[in-house]
mmCIF file of C-alpha atoms and ligand atoms in Angstrom:
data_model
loop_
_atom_site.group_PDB
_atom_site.id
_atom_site.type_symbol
_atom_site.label_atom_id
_atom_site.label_comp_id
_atom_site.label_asym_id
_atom_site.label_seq_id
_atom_site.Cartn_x
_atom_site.Cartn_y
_atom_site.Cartn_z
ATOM 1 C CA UNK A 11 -12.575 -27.713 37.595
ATOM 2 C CA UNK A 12 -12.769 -27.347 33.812
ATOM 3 C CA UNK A 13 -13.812 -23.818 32.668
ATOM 4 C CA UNK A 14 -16.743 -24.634 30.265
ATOM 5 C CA UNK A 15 -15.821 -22.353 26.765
ATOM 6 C CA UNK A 16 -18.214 -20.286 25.702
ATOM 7 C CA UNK A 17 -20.957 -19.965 22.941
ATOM 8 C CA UNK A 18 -18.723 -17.251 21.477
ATOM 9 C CA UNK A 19 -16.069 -18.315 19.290
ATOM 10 C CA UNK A 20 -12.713 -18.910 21.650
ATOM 11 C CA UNK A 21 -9.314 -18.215 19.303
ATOM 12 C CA UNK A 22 -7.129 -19.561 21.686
ATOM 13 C CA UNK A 23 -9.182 -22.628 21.992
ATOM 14 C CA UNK A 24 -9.347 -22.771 18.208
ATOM 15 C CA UNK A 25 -5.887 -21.931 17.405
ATOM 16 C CA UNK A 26 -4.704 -25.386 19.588
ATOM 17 C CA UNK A 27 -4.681 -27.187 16.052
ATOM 18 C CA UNK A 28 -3.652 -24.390 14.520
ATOM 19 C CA UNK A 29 -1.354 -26.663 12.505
ATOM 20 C CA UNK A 30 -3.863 -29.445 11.229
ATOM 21 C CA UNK A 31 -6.660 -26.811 10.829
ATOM 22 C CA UNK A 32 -4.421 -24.878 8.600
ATOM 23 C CA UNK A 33 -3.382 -27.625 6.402
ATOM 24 C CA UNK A 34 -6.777 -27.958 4.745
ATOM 25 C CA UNK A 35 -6.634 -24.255 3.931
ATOM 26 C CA UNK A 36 -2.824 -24.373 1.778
ATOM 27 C CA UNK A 37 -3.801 -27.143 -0.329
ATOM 28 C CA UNK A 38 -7.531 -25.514 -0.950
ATOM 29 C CA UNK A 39 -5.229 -22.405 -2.142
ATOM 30 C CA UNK A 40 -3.039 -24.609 -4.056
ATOM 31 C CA UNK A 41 -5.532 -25.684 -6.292
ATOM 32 C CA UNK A 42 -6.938 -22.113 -7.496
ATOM 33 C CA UNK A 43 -5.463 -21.398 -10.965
ATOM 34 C CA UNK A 44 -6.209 -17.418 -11.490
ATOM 35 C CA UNK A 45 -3.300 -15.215 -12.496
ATOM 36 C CA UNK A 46 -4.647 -11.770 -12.943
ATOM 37 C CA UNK A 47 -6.457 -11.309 -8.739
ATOM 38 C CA UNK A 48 -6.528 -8.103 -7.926
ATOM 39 C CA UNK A 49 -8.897 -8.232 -5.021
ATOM 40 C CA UNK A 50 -9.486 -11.377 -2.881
ATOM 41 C CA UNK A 51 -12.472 -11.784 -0.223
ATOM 42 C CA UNK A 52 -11.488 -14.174 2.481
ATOM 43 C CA UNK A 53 -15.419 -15.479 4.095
ATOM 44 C CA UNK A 54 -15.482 -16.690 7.889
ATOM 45 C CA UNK A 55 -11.390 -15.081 8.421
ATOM 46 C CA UNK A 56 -11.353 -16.035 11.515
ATOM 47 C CA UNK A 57 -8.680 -14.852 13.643
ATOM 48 C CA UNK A 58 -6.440 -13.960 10.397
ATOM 49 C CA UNK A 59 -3.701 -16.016 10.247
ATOM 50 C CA UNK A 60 -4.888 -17.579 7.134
ATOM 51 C CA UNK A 61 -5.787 -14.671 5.778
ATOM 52 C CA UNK A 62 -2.561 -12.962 5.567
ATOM 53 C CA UNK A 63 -1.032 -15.887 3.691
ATOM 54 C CA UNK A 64 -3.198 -14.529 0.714
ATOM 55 C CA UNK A 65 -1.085 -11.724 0.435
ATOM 56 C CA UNK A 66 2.046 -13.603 -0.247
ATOM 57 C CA UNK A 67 0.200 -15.823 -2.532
ATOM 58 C CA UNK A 68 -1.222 -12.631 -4.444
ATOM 59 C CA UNK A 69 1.252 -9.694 -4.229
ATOM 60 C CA UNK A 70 -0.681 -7.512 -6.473
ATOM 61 C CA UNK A 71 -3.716 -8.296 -4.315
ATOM 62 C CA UNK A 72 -5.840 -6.379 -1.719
ATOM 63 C CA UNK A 73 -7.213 -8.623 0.371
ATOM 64 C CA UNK A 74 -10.418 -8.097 2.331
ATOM 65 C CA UNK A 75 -11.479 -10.827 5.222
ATOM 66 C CA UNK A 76 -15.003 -10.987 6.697
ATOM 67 C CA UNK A 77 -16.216 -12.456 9.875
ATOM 68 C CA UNK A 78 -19.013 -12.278 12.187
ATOM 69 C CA UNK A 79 -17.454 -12.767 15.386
ATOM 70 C CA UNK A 80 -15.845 -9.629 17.325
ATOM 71 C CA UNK A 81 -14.086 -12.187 18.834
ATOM 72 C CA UNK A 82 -12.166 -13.739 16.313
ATOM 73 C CA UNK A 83 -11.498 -10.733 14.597
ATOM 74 C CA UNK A 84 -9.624 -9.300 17.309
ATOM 75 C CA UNK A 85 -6.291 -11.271 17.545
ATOM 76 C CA UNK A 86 -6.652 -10.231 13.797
ATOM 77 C CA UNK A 87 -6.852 -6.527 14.563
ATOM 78 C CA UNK A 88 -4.390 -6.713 16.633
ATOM 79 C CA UNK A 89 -1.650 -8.184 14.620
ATOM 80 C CA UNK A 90 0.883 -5.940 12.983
ATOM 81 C CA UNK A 91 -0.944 -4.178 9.969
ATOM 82 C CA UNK A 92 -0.270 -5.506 6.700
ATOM 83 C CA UNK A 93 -1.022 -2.533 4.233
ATOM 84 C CA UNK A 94 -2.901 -4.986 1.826
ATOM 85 C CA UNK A 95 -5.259 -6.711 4.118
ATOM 86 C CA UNK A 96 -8.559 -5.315 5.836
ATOM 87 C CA UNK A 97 -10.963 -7.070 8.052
ATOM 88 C CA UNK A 98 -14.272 -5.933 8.243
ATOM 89 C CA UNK A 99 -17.158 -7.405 11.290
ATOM 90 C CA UNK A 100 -19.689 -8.588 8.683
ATOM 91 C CA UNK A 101 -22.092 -11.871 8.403
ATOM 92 C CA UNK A 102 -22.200 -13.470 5.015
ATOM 93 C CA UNK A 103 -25.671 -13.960 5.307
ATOM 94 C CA UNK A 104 -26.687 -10.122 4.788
ATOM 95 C CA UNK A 105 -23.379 -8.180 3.927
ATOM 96 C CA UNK A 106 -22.294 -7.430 0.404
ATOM 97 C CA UNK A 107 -19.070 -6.790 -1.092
ATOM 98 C CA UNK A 108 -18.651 -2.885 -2.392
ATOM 99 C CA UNK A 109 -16.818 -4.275 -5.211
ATOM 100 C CA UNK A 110 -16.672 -7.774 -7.340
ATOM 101 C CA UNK A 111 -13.759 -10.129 -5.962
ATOM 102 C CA UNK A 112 -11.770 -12.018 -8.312
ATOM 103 C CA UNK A 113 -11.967 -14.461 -5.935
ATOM 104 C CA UNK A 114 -13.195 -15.233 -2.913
ATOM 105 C CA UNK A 115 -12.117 -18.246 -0.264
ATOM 106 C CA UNK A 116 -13.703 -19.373 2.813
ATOM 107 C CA UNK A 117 -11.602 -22.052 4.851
ATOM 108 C CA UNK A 118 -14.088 -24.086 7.447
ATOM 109 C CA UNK A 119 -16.834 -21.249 7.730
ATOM 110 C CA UNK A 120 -19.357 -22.129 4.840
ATOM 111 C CA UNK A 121 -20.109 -25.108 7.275
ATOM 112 C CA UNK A 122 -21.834 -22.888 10.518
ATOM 113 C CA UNK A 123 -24.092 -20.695 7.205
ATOM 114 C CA UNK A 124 -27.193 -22.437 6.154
ATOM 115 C CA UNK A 125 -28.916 -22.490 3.047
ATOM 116 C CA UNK A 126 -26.298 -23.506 1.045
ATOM 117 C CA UNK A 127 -28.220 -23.083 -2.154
ATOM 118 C CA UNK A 128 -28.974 -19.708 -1.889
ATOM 119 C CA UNK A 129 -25.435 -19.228 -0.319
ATOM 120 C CA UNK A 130 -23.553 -20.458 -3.558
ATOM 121 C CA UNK A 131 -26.211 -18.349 -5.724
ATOM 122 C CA UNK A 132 -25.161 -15.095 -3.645
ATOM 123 C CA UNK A 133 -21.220 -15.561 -3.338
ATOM 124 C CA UNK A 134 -20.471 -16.842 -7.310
ATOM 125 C CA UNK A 135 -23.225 -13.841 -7.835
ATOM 126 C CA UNK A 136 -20.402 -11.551 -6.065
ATOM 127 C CA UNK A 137 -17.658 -12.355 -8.548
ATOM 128 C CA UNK A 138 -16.012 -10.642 -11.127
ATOM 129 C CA UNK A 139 -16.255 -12.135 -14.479
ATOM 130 C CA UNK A 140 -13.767 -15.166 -14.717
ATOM 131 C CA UNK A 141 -13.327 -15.095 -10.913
ATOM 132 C CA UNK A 142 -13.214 -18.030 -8.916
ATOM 133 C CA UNK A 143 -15.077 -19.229 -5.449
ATOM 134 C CA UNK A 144 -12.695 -21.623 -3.556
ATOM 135 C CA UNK A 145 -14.562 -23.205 -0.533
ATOM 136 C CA UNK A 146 -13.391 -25.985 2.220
ATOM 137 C CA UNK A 147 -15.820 -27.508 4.575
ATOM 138 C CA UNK A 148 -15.449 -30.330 7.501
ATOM 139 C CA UNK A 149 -17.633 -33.000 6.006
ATOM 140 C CA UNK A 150 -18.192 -34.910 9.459
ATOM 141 C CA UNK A 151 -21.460 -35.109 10.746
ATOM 142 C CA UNK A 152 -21.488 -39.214 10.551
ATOM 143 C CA UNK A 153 -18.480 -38.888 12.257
ATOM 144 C CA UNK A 154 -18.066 -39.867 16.107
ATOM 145 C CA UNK A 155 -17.078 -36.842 17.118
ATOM 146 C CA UNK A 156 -20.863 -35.692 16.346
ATOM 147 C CA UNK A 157 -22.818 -39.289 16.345
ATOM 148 C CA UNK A 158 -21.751 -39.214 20.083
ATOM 149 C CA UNK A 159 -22.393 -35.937 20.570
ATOM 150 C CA UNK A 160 -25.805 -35.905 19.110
ATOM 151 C CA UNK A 161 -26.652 -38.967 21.422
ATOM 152 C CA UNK A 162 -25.451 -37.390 24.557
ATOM 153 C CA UNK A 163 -27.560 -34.366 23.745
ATOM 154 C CA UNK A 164 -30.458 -37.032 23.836
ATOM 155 C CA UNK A 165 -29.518 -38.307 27.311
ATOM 156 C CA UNK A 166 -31.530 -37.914 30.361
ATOM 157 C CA UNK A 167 -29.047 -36.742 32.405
ATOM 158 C CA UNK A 168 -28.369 -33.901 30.475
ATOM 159 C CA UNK A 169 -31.614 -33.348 27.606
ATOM 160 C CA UNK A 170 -33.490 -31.219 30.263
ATOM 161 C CA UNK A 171 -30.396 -28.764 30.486
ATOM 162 C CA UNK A 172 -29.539 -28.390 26.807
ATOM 163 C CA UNK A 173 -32.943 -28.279 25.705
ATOM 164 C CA UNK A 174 -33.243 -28.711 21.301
ATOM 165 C CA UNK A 175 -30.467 -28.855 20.161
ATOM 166 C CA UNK A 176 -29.021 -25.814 17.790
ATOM 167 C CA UNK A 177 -30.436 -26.229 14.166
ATOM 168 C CA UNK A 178 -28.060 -28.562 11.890
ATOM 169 C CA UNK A 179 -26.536 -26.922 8.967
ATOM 170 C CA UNK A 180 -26.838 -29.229 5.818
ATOM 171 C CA UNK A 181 -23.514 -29.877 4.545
ATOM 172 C CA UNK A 182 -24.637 -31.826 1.282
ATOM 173 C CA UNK A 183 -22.787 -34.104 -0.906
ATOM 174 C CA UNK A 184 -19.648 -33.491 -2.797
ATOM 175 C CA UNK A 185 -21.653 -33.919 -6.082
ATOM 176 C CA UNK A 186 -24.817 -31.775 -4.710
ATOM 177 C CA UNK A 187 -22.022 -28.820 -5.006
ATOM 178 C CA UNK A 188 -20.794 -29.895 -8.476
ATOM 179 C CA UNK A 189 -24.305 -30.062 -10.126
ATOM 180 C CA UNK A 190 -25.271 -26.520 -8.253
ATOM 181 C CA UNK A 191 -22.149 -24.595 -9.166
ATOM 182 C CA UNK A 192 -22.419 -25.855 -12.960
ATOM 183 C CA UNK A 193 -26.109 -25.317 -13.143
ATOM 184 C CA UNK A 194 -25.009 -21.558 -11.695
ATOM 185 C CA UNK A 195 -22.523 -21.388 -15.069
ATOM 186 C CA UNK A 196 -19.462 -21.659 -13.120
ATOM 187 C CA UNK A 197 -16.611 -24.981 -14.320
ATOM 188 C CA UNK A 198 -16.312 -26.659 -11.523
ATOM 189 C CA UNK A 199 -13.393 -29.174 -9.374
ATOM 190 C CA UNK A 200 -15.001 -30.831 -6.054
ATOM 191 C CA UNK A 201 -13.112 -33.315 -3.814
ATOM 192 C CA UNK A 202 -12.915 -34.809 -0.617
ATOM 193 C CA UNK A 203 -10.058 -35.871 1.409
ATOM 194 C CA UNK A 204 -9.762 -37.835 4.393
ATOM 195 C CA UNK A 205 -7.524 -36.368 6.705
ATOM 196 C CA UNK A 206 -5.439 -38.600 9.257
ATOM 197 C CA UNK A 207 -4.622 -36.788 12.462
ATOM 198 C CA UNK A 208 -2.185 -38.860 15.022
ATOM 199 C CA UNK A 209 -3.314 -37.606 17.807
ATOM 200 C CA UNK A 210 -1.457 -37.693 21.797
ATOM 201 C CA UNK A 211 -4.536 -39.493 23.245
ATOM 202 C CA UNK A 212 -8.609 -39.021 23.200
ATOM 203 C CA UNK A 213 -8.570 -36.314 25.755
ATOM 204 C CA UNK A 214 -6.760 -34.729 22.810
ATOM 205 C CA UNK A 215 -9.689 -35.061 20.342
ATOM 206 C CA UNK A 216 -12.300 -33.908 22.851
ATOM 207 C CA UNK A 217 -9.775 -30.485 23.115
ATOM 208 C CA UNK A 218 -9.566 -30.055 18.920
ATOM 209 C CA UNK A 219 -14.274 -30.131 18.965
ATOM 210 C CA UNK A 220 -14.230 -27.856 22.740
ATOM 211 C CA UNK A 221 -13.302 -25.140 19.720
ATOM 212 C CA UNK A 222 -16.270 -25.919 17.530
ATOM 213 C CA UNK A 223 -19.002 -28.057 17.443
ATOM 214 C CA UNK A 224 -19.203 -28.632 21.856
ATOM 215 C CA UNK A 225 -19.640 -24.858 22.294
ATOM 216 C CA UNK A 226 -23.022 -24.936 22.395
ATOM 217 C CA UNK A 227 -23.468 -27.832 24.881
ATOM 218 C CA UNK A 228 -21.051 -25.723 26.942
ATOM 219 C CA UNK A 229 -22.767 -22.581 26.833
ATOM 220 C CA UNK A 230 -25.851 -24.259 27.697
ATOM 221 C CA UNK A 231 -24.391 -25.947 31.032
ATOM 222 C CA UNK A 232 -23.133 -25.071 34.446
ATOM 223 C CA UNK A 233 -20.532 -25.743 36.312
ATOM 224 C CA UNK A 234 -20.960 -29.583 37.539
ATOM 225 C CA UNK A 235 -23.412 -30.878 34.726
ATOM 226 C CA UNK A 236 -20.410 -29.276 32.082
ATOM 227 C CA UNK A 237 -18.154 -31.810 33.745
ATOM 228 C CA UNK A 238 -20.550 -34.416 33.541
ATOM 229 C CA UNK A 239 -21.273 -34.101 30.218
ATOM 230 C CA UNK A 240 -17.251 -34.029 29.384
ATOM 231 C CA UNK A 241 -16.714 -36.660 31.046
ATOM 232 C CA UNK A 242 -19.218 -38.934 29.699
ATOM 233 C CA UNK A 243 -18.511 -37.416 25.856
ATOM 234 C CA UNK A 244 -14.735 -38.122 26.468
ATOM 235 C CA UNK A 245 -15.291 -41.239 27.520
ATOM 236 C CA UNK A 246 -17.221 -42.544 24.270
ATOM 237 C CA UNK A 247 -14.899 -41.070 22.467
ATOM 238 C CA UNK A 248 -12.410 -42.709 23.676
ATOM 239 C CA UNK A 249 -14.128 -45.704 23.167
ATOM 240 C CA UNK A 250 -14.904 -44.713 19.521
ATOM 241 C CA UNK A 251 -11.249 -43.967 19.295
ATOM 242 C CA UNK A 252 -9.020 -46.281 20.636
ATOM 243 C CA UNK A 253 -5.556 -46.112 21.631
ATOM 244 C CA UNK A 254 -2.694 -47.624 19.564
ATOM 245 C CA UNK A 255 1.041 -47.567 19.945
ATOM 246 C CA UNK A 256 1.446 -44.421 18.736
ATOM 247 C CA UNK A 257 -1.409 -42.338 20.108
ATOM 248 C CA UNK A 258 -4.758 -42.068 18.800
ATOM 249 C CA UNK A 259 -5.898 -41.909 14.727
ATOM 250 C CA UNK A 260 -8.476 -39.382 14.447
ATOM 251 C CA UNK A 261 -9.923 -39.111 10.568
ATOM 252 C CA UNK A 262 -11.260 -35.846 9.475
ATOM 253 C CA UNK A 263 -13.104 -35.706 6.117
ATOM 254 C CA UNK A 264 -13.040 -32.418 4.594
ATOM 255 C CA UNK A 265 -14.910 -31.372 1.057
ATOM 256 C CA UNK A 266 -13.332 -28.490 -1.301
ATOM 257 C CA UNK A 267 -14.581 -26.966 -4.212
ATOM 258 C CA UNK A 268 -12.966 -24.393 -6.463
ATOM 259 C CA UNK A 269 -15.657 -23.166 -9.022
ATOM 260 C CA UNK A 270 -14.684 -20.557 -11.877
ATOM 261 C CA UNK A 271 -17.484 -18.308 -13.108
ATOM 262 C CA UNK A 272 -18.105 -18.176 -17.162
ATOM 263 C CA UNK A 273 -19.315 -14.906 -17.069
HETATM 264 C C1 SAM B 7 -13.805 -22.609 12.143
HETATM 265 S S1 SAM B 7 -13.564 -20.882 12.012
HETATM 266 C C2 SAM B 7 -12.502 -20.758 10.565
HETATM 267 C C3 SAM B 7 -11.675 -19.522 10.564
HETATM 268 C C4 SAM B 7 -10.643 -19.418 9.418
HETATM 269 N N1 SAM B 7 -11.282 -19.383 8.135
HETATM 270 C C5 SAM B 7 -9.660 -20.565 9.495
HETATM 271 O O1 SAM B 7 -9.659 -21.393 8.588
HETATM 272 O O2 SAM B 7 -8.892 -20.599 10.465
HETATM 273 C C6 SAM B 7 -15.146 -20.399 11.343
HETATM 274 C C7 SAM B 7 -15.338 -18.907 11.278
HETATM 275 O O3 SAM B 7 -16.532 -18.645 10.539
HETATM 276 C C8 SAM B 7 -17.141 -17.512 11.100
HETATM 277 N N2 SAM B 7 -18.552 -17.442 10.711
HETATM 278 C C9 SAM B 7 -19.537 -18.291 11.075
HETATM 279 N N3 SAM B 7 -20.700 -17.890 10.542
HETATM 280 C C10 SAM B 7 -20.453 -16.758 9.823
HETATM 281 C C11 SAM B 7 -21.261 -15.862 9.068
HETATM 282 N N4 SAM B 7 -22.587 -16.053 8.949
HETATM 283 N N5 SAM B 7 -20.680 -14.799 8.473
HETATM 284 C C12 SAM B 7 -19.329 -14.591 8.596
HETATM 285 N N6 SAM B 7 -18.517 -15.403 9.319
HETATM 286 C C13 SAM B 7 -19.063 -16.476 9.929
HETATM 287 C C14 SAM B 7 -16.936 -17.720 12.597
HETATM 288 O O4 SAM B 7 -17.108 -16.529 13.331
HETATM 289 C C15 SAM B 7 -15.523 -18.264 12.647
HETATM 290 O O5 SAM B 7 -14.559 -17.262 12.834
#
């Protein structure tokens, strides 16, 4: 029997496509142009890995990662220290930094936060003059991965278990960001990218969203009706997804920004 995951954030679940998931993150970094960072806040850490990388890229840097899951944090914690990064158990939503960062990154987390307008308005408001925000986001709710998800959530079979479903946070439009971040006196790059993951099969797919977007469906069901539910989500999606000679294409659209403060 399949063990459902949990609402919680899993890191071993998440760290299966550790590889593909960290991709997006490198060339996010790659694009941020300030010399002179001294100090580096790293939003939604996550278990770390990423993270440390900023050292390297900064070695005059301290850098500070938040997170508001225990759970993530801990492979983190547990890692050999590095004596320029920190982690601290914080939510974006109501923390503060003690000091301006000359720049802060957040790699996939911006997406689970809502109220992305006030969001931007708080985390440029955190930076030090000149410093730069540098944000990556999965831009896929039209994708099948969710369309079919959002449908099953609907079905008979399972509605009366899941009850509503948990409240959607509004990732906007690459050019929403653009015309926010320069009305907030920051220059601004935004982009999107498309990426193209080959993957072993569709059972492989439904693995990479069991560590985000179906841990709420799994929280919410037991035992049998969790296998139902699998079942009938891996099935679409294997539908949505088909087969070809060399395993299964599964698109990802991401969205980046990297916005530089004029103050
Ligand atoms: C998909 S993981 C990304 C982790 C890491 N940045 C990476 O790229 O591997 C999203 C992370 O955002 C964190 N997160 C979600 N909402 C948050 C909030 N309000 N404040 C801080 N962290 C949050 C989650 O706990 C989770 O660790």
């Amino acid at each position: 029997m399949t063990t459902p995951p949990t609402t919680r954030w899993d890191p071993a679940q998440y760290a299966r496509f550790e590889r593909e998931r960290a991709q997006p993150f490198f060339d996010l970094v790659a694009r941020i142009q300030s010399r002179a960072v001294r100090s580096v806040l790293d939003v939604g850490c996550g278990t770390g890995e990423l993270t440390r990388t900023l050292a390297d890229r900064w070695p005059e840097a301290s850098i500070l990662g938040i997170d508001s899951s225990e759970a993530m944090l801990a492979p983190a914690r547990e890692r050999s220290p590095h004596p320029r990064v920190t982690y601290e158990h914080a939510d974006v939503r109501t923390w503060r930094p003690a000091e301006p960062p000359d720049c802060i990154v957040s790699n996939a987390a911006l997406q689970w936060v809502g109220d992305h307008a006030r969001l931007l308005e708080r985390l440029t408001g955190w930076l030090a003059p000149g410093g730069t925000l540098a944000v990556q986001m999965p831009h896929n709710d039209a994708a099948s991965t969710h369309t079919i998800l959002a449908a099953l959530w609907r079905d008979p079979r399972f509605a009366a278990a899941l009850g509503d479903p948990p409240p959607a946070v509004r990732v906007h439009d690459a050019t929403w960001y653009g015309e926010r971040l320069l009305a907030l006196g920051c220059d601004v790059e935004v982009w999107e990218t498309i990426y193209l993951h080959r993957m072993l099969d569709a059972g492989a797919i439904v693995e990479w969203v069991k560590g985000t977007a179906l841990r709420p469906a799994a929280s919410r069901l037991a035992g049998g009706a969790w296998e139902g539910f699998l079942a009938a989500y891996t099935e679409r999606i294997a539908a949505a997804y088909p087969a070809g000679p060399h395993g299964v294409w599964f698109p990802f659209p991401r969205l980046f920004f990297v916005a530089s403060s004029n103050r």
